[in-house]
CSV table of C-alpha atoms and ligand atoms in Angstrom, one decimal:
chain,number,residue,atom,x,y,z
A,163,UNK,CA,16.2,-8.9,18.5
A,164,UNK,CA,14.4,-11.9,20.0
A,165,UNK,CA,10.8,-11.4,20.7
A,166,UNK,CA,9.7,-12.7,24.2
A,167,UNK,CA,6.4,-14.5,24.5
A,168,UNK,CA,4.5,-14.3,27.8
A,169,UNK,CA,1.2,-14.6,29.4
A,170,UNK,CA,2.3,-12.6,32.4
A,171,UNK,CA,1.2,-9.0,32.5
A,172,UNK,CA,4.1,-8.2,35.1
A,173,UNK,CA,6.8,-9.7,32.8
A,174,UNK,CA,5.5,-7.8,29.8
A,175,UNK,CA,5.1,-4.4,31.8
A,176,UNK,CA,8.8,-4.8,32.8
A,177,UNK,CA,9.8,-4.4,29.1
A,178,UNK,CA,7.8,-1.1,29.0
A,179,UNK,CA,9.6,0.1,32.1
A,180,UNK,CA,13.0,-0.6,30.5
A,181,UNK,CA,12.0,1.4,27.4
A,182,UNK,CA,11.0,-1.4,25.2
A,183,UNK,CA,7.9,-2.0,23.0
A,184,UNK,CA,5.3,-4.7,23.8
A,185,UNK,CA,2.3,-5.9,22.0
A,186,UNK,CA,-0.8,-6.5,24.1
A,187,UNK,CA,-4.4,-7.6,23.6
A,188,UNK,CA,-7.3,-5.2,24.0
A,189,UNK,CA,-11.1,-5.7,23.1
A,190,UNK,CA,-10.6,-4.1,19.6
A,191,UNK,CA,-7.2,-5.4,18.1
A,192,UNK,CA,-3.7,-6.0,19.5
A,193,UNK,CA,-1.7,-2.8,20.2
A,194,UNK,CA,2.0,-2.2,20.2
A,195,UNK,CA,2.7,-0.1,23.2
A,196,UNK,CA,5.5,2.0,24.7
A,197,UNK,CA,5.8,4.5,27.5
A,198,UNK,CA,4.3,7.8,26.3
A,199,UNK,CA,6.9,9.9,28.1
A,200,UNK,CA,9.9,7.9,26.8
A,201,UNK,CA,10.7,9.5,23.3
A,202,UNK,CA,13.3,6.7,22.4
A,203,UNK,CA,10.7,4.0,23.2
A,204,UNK,CA,8.0,5.8,21.1
A,205,UNK,CA,10.4,6.0,18.2
A,206,UNK,CA,10.9,2.2,18.3
A,207,UNK,CA,7.1,1.8,17.7
A,208,UNK,CA,7.4,3.8,14.4
A,209,UNK,CA,10.5,1.7,13.4
A,210,UNK,CA,9.1,-1.6,14.2
A,211,UNK,CA,5.8,-1.0,12.4
A,212,UNK,CA,7.5,1.1,9.5
A,213,UNK,CA,4.8,3.6,10.4
A,214,UNK,CA,4.8,6.9,8.8
A,215,UNK,CA,6.0,9.7,11.3
A,216,UNK,CA,3.0,11.8,10.6
A,217,UNK,CA,0.5,9.3,11.9
A,218,UNK,CA,-0.4,10.0,15.7
A,219,UNK,CA,-0.5,7.4,18.3
A,220,UNK,CA,-3.3,6.8,20.8
A,221,UNK,CA,-2.5,6.8,24.6
A,222,UNK,CA,-4.0,4.0,26.6
A,223,UNK,CA,-4.7,4.5,30.2
A,224,UNK,CA,-6.0,2.3,33.2
A,225,UNK,CA,-7.1,5.1,35.6
A,226,UNK,CA,-9.1,8.3,35.1
A,227,UNK,CA,-6.4,10.3,36.9
A,228,UNK,CA,-4.0,9.6,34.0
A,229,UNK,CA,-6.1,11.8,31.8
A,230,UNK,CA,-4.6,15.0,33.4
A,231,UNK,CA,-1.0,13.7,32.5
A,232,UNK,CA,-2.0,13.6,28.9
A,233,UNK,CA,-4.6,16.3,28.1
A,234,UNK,CA,-4.2,20.2,28.8
A,235,UNK,CA,-8.0,20.4,29.4
A,236,UNK,CA,-11.0,18.1,29.4
A,237,UNK,CA,-13.6,19.7,27.2
A,238,UNK,CA,-17.4,19.5,28.5
A,239,UNK,CA,-18.0,17.3,25.4
A,240,UNK,CA,-15.2,15.0,26.3
A,241,UNK,CA,-16.3,14.8,30.0
A,242,UNK,CA,-19.7,13.3,28.8
A,243,UNK,CA,-18.1,11.0,26.3
A,244,UNK,CA,-15.7,9.7,28.8
A,245,UNK,CA,-18.4,9.3,31.4
A,246,UNK,CA,-20.5,7.2,29.0
A,247,UNK,CA,-17.9,5.3,27.0
A,248,UNK,CA,-14.8,4.8,29.1
A,249,UNK,CA,-13.6,2.1,29.6
A,250,UNK,CA,-14.4,0.7,26.2
A,251,UNK,CA,-13.6,0.8,22.4
A,252,UNK,CA,-13.6,4.6,22.0
A,253,UNK,CA,-10.8,7.2,21.9
A,254,UNK,CA,-11.3,10.9,22.6
A,255,UNK,CA,-9.1,13.6,21.0
A,256,UNK,CA,-8.2,16.3,23.3
A,257,UNK,CA,-5.6,19.2,23.4
A,258,UNK,CA,-2.4,17.6,24.5
A,259,UNK,CA,-0.4,18.4,27.8
A,260,UNK,CA,3.0,20.1,27.3
A,261,UNK,CA,4.8,17.1,28.7
A,262,UNK,CA,3.6,14.8,26.0
A,263,UNK,CA,6.4,14.5,23.4
A,264,UNK,CA,5.5,15.6,19.9
A,265,UNK,CA,6.8,12.3,18.4
A,266,UNK,CA,3.7,10.6,20.0
A,267,UNK,CA,1.2,12.8,18.6
A,268,UNK,CA,3.1,13.1,15.2
A,269,UNK,CA,3.5,16.8,15.9
A,270,UNK,CA,-0.1,17.6,16.5
A,271,UNK,CA,-1.3,19.7,19.5
A,272,UNK,CA,-3.9,17.2,20.3
A,273,UNK,CA,-3.8,13.6,21.8
A,274,UNK,CA,-6.0,10.5,21.5
A,275,UNK,CA,-6.8,8.8,24.7
A,276,UNK,CA,-8.4,5.6,25.3
A,277,UNK,CA,-9.2,3.3,28.3
A,278,UNK,CA,-9.7,-0.3,27.2
A,279,UNK,CA,-12.1,-2.4,29.1
A,280,UNK,CA,-10.3,-5.7,28.4
A,281,UNK,CA,-9.1,-7.4,31.6
A,282,UNK,CA,-5.6,-8.3,30.6
A,283,UNK,CA,-5.1,-4.8,28.9
A,284,UNK,CA,-6.4,-3.2,32.2
A,285,UNK,CA,-3.9,-5.3,34.4
A,286,UNK,CA,-1.1,-4.7,31.9
A,287,UNK,CA,-1.6,-1.0,31.9
A,288,UNK,CA,-1.8,-0.8,35.6
A,289,UNK,CA,1.6,-2.6,36.0
A,290,UNK,CA,3.2,-0.2,33.5
A,291,UNK,CA,2.4,2.6,35.9
A,292,UNK,CA,2.3,5.1,33.0
A,293,UNK,CA,0.0,5.8,30.0
A,294,UNK,CA,1.1,3.7,27.0
A,295,UNK,CA,0.8,4.9,23.5
A,296,UNK,CA,-0.1,2.1,21.1
A,297,UNK,CA,-1.2,1.8,17.5
A,298,UNK,CA,-2.4,-1.4,16.2
A,299,UNK,CA,0.4,-4.1,16.3
A,300,UNK,CA,0.7,-4.8,12.6
A,301,UNK,CA,3.2,-3.7,10.0
A,302,UNK,CA,1.9,-0.5,8.6
A,303,UNK,CA,-0.6,-0.9,6.0
A,304,UNK,CA,-1.4,-4.6,6.9
A,305,UNK,CA,-4.7,-5.8,8.3
A,306,UNK,CA,-4.9,-5.1,12.2
A,307,UNK,CA,-4.0,-8.2,14.2
A,308,UNK,CA,-7.0,-9.8,16.1
A,309,UNK,CA,-4.9,-12.6,17.6
A,310,UNK,CA,-1.2,-12.9,18.9
A,311,UNK,CA,-0.2,-15.1,15.9
A,312,UNK,CA,-0.9,-12.3,13.6
A,313,UNK,CA,1.2,-10.0,15.6
A,314,UNK,CA,4.0,-12.6,15.5
A,315,UNK,CA,3.7,-13.0,11.7
A,316,UNK,CA,4.3,-9.1,11.2
A,317,UNK,CA,6.6,-8.0,14.1
A,318,UNK,CA,8.4,-11.1,15.5
A,319,UNK,CA,12.2,-10.1,15.8
A,320,UNK,CA,11.2,-6.5,15.6
A,321,UNK,CA,9.6,-5.9,19.0
A,322,UNK,CA,10.7,-6.8,22.5
A,323,UNK,CA,7.7,-8.7,23.8
A,324,UNK,CA,4.2,-10.1,22.9
A,325,UNK,CA,1.7,-10.5,25.8
A,326,UNK,CA,-0.4,-13.4,24.7
A,327,UNK,CA,-4.1,-13.1,25.1
A,328,UNK,CA,-7.2,-14.6,23.4
A,329,UNK,CA,-8.7,-13.6,20.1
A,330,UNK,CA,-9.9,-9.9,20.5
A,331,UNK,CA,-13.7,-9.6,21.1
A,332,UNK,CA,-14.7,-7.0,18.5
A,333,UNK,CA,-12.0,-7.2,15.7
A,334,UNK,CA,-12.0,-3.5,14.5
A,335,UNK,CA,-10.3,-0.6,16.1
A,336,UNK,CA,-11.8,1.9,18.4
A,337,UNK,CA,-14.1,4.8,17.4
A,338,UNK,CA,-11.9,8.1,17.4
A,339,UNK,CA,-13.9,11.1,18.5
A,340,UNK,CA,-12.6,14.7,18.2
A,341,UNK,CA,-13.8,16.5,21.4
A,342,UNK,CA,-12.0,19.7,20.7
A,343,UNK,CA,-14.8,20.9,18.5
A,344,UNK,CA,-18.3,22.4,19.5
A,345,UNK,CA,-20.0,19.1,18.7
A,346,UNK,CA,-18.2,15.7,18.6
A,347,UNK,CA,-16.9,14.6,15.3
A,348,UNK,CA,-16.2,11.0,14.6
A,349,UNK,CA,-12.9,10.7,12.9
A,350,UNK,CA,-12.9,7.0,12.6
A,351,UNK,CA,-16.0,4.8,12.9
A,352,UNK,CA,-15.8,1.9,15.3
A,353,UNK,CA,-17.6,-0.4,17.6
A,354,UNK,CA,-19.2,2.4,19.6
A,355,UNK,CA,-21.5,3.6,16.8
A,356,UNK,CA,-22.5,7.0,15.6
A,357,UNK,CA,-26.0,6.2,16.8
A,358,UNK,CA,-24.7,5.6,20.3
A,359,UNK,CA,-23.0,8.8,20.4
A,360,UNK,CA,-25.9,10.6,18.9
A,361,UNK,CA,-28.0,9.4,21.9
A,362,UNK,CA,-25.8,11.9,24.1
A,363,UNK,CA,-25.0,14.5,21.2
A,364,UNK,CA,-27.7,14.4,18.5
A,365,UNK,CA,-25.6,16.7,16.5
A,366,UNK,CA,-22.5,14.4,16.4
A,367,UNK,CA,-21.2,13.8,12.9
A,368,UNK,CA,-18.9,11.8,10.9
A,369,UNK,CA,-15.9,13.5,9.5
A,370,UNK,CA,-16.0,13.6,5.9
A,371,UNK,CA,-12.8,13.9,3.8
A,372,UNK,CA,-14.9,15.5,1.0
A,373,UNK,CA,-15.3,18.6,3.1
A,374,UNK,CA,-12.6,21.3,2.6
A,375,UNK,CA,-11.3,21.1,6.1
A,376,UNK,CA,-7.6,20.1,6.7
A,377,UNK,CA,-6.9,16.5,7.5
A,378,UNK,CA,-7.9,16.0,11.1
A,379,UNK,CA,-6.8,12.5,11.6
A,380,UNK,CA,-3.6,12.1,9.5
A,381,UNK,CA,-3.9,8.3,9.9
A,382,UNK,CA,-6.9,8.4,7.6
A,383,UNK,CA,-5.1,9.2,4.5
A,384,UNK,CA,-2.6,6.3,4.7
A,385,UNK,CA,-3.0,3.0,2.9
A,386,UNK,CA,-4.8,0.6,5.4
A,387,UNK,CA,-5.9,-2.9,6.2
A,388,UNK,CA,-4.6,-4.5,3.0
A,389,UNK,CA,-4.0,-8.0,2.4
A,390,UNK,CA,-1.9,-8.9,-0.6
A,391,UNK,CA,-4.8,-10.2,-2.3
A,392,UNK,CA,-7.1,-7.7,-4.2
A,393,UNK,CA,-10.2,-6.7,-2.1
A,394,UNK,CA,-13.3,-6.3,-4.2
A,395,UNK,CA,-16.6,-4.9,-2.7
A,396,UNK,CA,-19.7,-6.4,-4.1
A,397,UNK,CA,-23.4,-5.9,-3.7
A,398,UNK,CA,-24.7,-9.3,-4.6
A,399,UNK,CA,-23.1,-12.8,-4.7
A,400,UNK,CA,-23.6,-13.1,-8.5
A,401,UNK,CA,-20.9,-10.6,-9.1
A,402,UNK,CA,-18.4,-13.0,-7.4
A,403,UNK,CA,-19.7,-16.4,-8.5
A,404,UNK,CA,-19.0,-15.7,-12.1
A,405,UNK,CA,-15.4,-14.7,-11.5
A,406,UNK,CA,-12.3,-16.9,-12.0
A,407,UNK,CA,-10.4,-18.7,-9.3
A,408,UNK,CA,-8.6,-18.4,-6.9
A,409,UNK,CA,-10.9,-16.5,-5.0
A,410,UNK,CA,-12.5,-16.1,-1.7
A,411,UNK,CA,-15.7,-14.8,-0.2
A,412,UNK,CA,-16.6,-13.1,3.1
A,413,UNK,CA,-20.1,-11.8,3.8
A,414,UNK,CA,-23.6,-12.5,5.3
A,415,UNK,CA,-24.8,-14.6,2.3
A,416,UNK,CA,-24.2,-18.2,1.8
A,417,UNK,CA,-22.4,-18.8,-1.5
A,418,UNK,CA,-23.0,-22.1,-3.4
A,419,UNK,CA,-20.2,-21.2,-6.1
A,420,UNK,CA,-16.8,-22.5,-6.4
A,421,UNK,CA,-14.6,-20.4,-3.9
A,422,UNK,CA,-11.2,-21.5,-2.4
A,423,UNK,CA,-12.1,-20.1,0.9
A,424,UNK,CA,-15.7,-18.9,2.3
A,425,UNK,CA,-16.7,-17.1,5.4
A,426,UNK,CA,-20.4,-16.8,5.8
A,427,UNK,CA,-21.2,-14.8,8.9
A,428,UNK,CA,-24.4,-14.9,10.9
A,429,UNK,CA,-24.3,-11.1,11.7
A,430,UNK,CA,-22.5,-7.8,11.0
A,431,UNK,CA,-20.9,-8.1,14.5
A,432,UNK,CA,-19.4,-11.6,13.4
A,433,UNK,CA,-18.3,-10.2,10.0
A,434,UNK,CA,-16.4,-7.4,11.7
A,435,UNK,CA,-14.9,-9.8,14.1
A,436,UNK,CA,-13.7,-12.1,11.3
A,437,UNK,CA,-12.6,-9.7,8.5
A,438,UNK,CA,-9.0,-9.1,9.3
A,439,UNK,CA,-8.2,-12.6,10.2
A,440,UNK,CA,-9.9,-13.8,7.0
A,441,UNK,CA,-7.6,-11.4,4.9
A,442,UNK,CA,-4.5,-12.8,6.6
A,443,UNK,CA,-5.8,-16.4,6.1
A,444,UNK,CA,-6.4,-15.6,2.3
A,445,UNK,CA,-2.7,-14.3,2.0
A,446,UNK,CA,-1.5,-17.5,3.6
A,447,UNK,CA,-3.4,-19.5,1.0
A,448,UNK,CA,-2.3,-17.2,-1.8
A,449,UNK,CA,-5.8,-16.1,-2.8
A,450,UNK,CA,-5.8,-13.6,-5.6
A,451,UNK,CA,-9.2,-11.9,-5.0
A,452,UNK,CA,-11.2,-11.5,-1.9
A,453,UNK,CA,-14.9,-10.6,-2.6
A,454,UNK,CA,-16.4,-8.8,0.4
A,455,UNK,CA,-20.2,-8.3,0.5
A,456,UNK,CA,-21.3,-4.8,1.3
A,457,UNK,CA,-23.4,-4.4,4.5
A,458,UNK,CA,-25.8,-1.6,5.6
A,459,UNK,CA,-23.8,1.4,7.1
A,460,UNK,CA,-25.5,1.4,10.6
A,461,UNK,CA,-24.1,0.3,13.9
A,462,UNK,CA,-20.8,-1.5,13.4
A,463,UNK,CA,-21.7,-1.8,9.8
A,464,UNK,CA,-20.4,1.8,9.4
A,465,UNK,CA,-17.0,0.8,10.8
A,466,UNK,CA,-16.9,-2.3,8.8
A,467,UNK,CA,-17.7,-0.5,5.4
A,468,UNK,CA,-15.0,2.0,6.2
A,469,UNK,CA,-12.4,-0.7,6.6
A,470,UNK,CA,-13.4,-2.6,3.5
A,471,UNK,CA,-13.5,0.5,1.4
A,472,UNK,CA,-9.9,1.4,2.7
A,473,UNK,CA,-8.7,-2.2,2.1
A,474,UNK,CA,-10.0,-2.1,-1.5
A,475,UNK,CA,-8.6,1.3,-2.4
A,476,UNK,CA,-5.3,1.0,-4.2
B,746,LIG,O1,-8.6,0.1,18.9
B,746,LIG,C1,-7.7,0.9,18.7
B,746,LIG,O2,-7.8,2.2,18.6
B,746,LIG,C2,-6.3,0.3,18.7
B,746,LIG,C3,-6.2,-0.4,19.9
B,746,LIG,C4,-4.6,-0.8,20.0
B,746,LIG,O3,-6.2,0.6,21.0
B,746,LIG,N1,-5.4,1.1,18.2
B,746,LIG,C5,-5.3,1.7,17.0
B,746,LIG,O4,-4.3,2.7,16.7
B,746,LIG,O5,-6.1,1.4,16.1
B,746,LIG,P1,-3.8,3.1,15.2
B,746,LIG,O6,-2.6,3.8,15.3
B,746,LIG,O7,-3.8,2.0,14.3
B,746,LIG,O8,-4.9,4.0,14.8
B,746,LIG,C6,-5.0,5.3,15.5
B,746,LIG,C7,-6.0,6.2,14.7
B,746,LIG,C8,-5.3,6.8,13.5
B,746,LIG,O9,-6.3,6.8,12.5
B,746,LIG,C9,-4.8,8.2,13.9
B,746,LIG,O10,-4.8,9.0,12.8
B,746,LIG,C10,-5.9,8.6,15.0
B,746,LIG,O11,-6.3,7.3,15.6
B,746,LIG,N2,-5.4,9.5,15.9
B,746,LIG,C11,-4.6,9.3,16.8
B,746,LIG,N3,-4.3,10.4,17.6
B,746,LIG,C12,-4.9,11.4,16.9
B,746,LIG,C13,-5.1,12.8,17.1
B,746,LIG,N4,-4.4,13.5,18.0
B,746,LIG,N5,-5.9,13.4,16.3
B,746,LIG,C14,-6.6,12.9,15.3
B,746,LIG,N6,-6.6,11.5,15.1
B,746,LIG,C15,-5.7,10.8,15.9
B,747,LIG,MG1,-3.6,0.8,12.7
């Protein structure tokens, strides 16, 4: 399959209407989209990404009226969260409508719904005239793509089209919030922080896999965000500076030691923005070990540490 590259939202949306799969930019990361109501098209997403079938997809909308096509009911919690954070980098999980095919939700009776605020994403979704399910547009297990070249690297020849946009603004995926419960539960931290959500729901909590509950967000148990290089978390620079080459560093400090690649970020936001593309750059340069400096787990720092831990776990 030849992958068509375009900057036209209309051209890209045509592929969706024909039952194809299209990568498109959002403010978080690039997504790989298909019409949620076309089972064959949704199956193509799983195949192209080599995604495990038990990992549910997020449905993307451009219009509040589309929520009722996807959700059986909108809980009072969801109503408030939607009012506050849509459009934006946040996904609400709600009971799914009958009509949503089970392949999209990996057999669950709930569905994740998100309305991106990114201009091109909004225009693309409008042209599609249907909600579009989209996981991140990477091969399963690889770092999420923050620019279209990363999508091309993983999926060229495997998908119908890439809608070309800029480097994504945030660089980490959306906050996923379960709204089927009495208080909101953050299943995956993201750019909308737990602190932000607690301003509206002080009792909102972070899902902890240590508790004895069943897996709420099946995606959380799969291997994630991994470059080929080994990812090592460090609390201070000395731990990395004494190690052997080839090695790379990303964090907030400014190393003076002998690294093959260094990214010193000015803020946690910049660190979050850069981390996935840095992982990919390290792989291109055949770096063996990537030392990632830990950050405080507040604001987007919670999401960043979540991704770093998953990337380092193997
Ligand atoms: O920012 C984002 O969310 C990006 C862009 C493209 O929108 N998408 C994304 O999708 O990161 P993906 O498939 O890589 O991650 C979706 C996450 C997974 O952890 C999955 O388990 C969870 O959302 N999820 C989706 N539907 C769910 C549901 N019904 N219940 C619980 N978790 C769900
Ligand atoms: Mg993903």
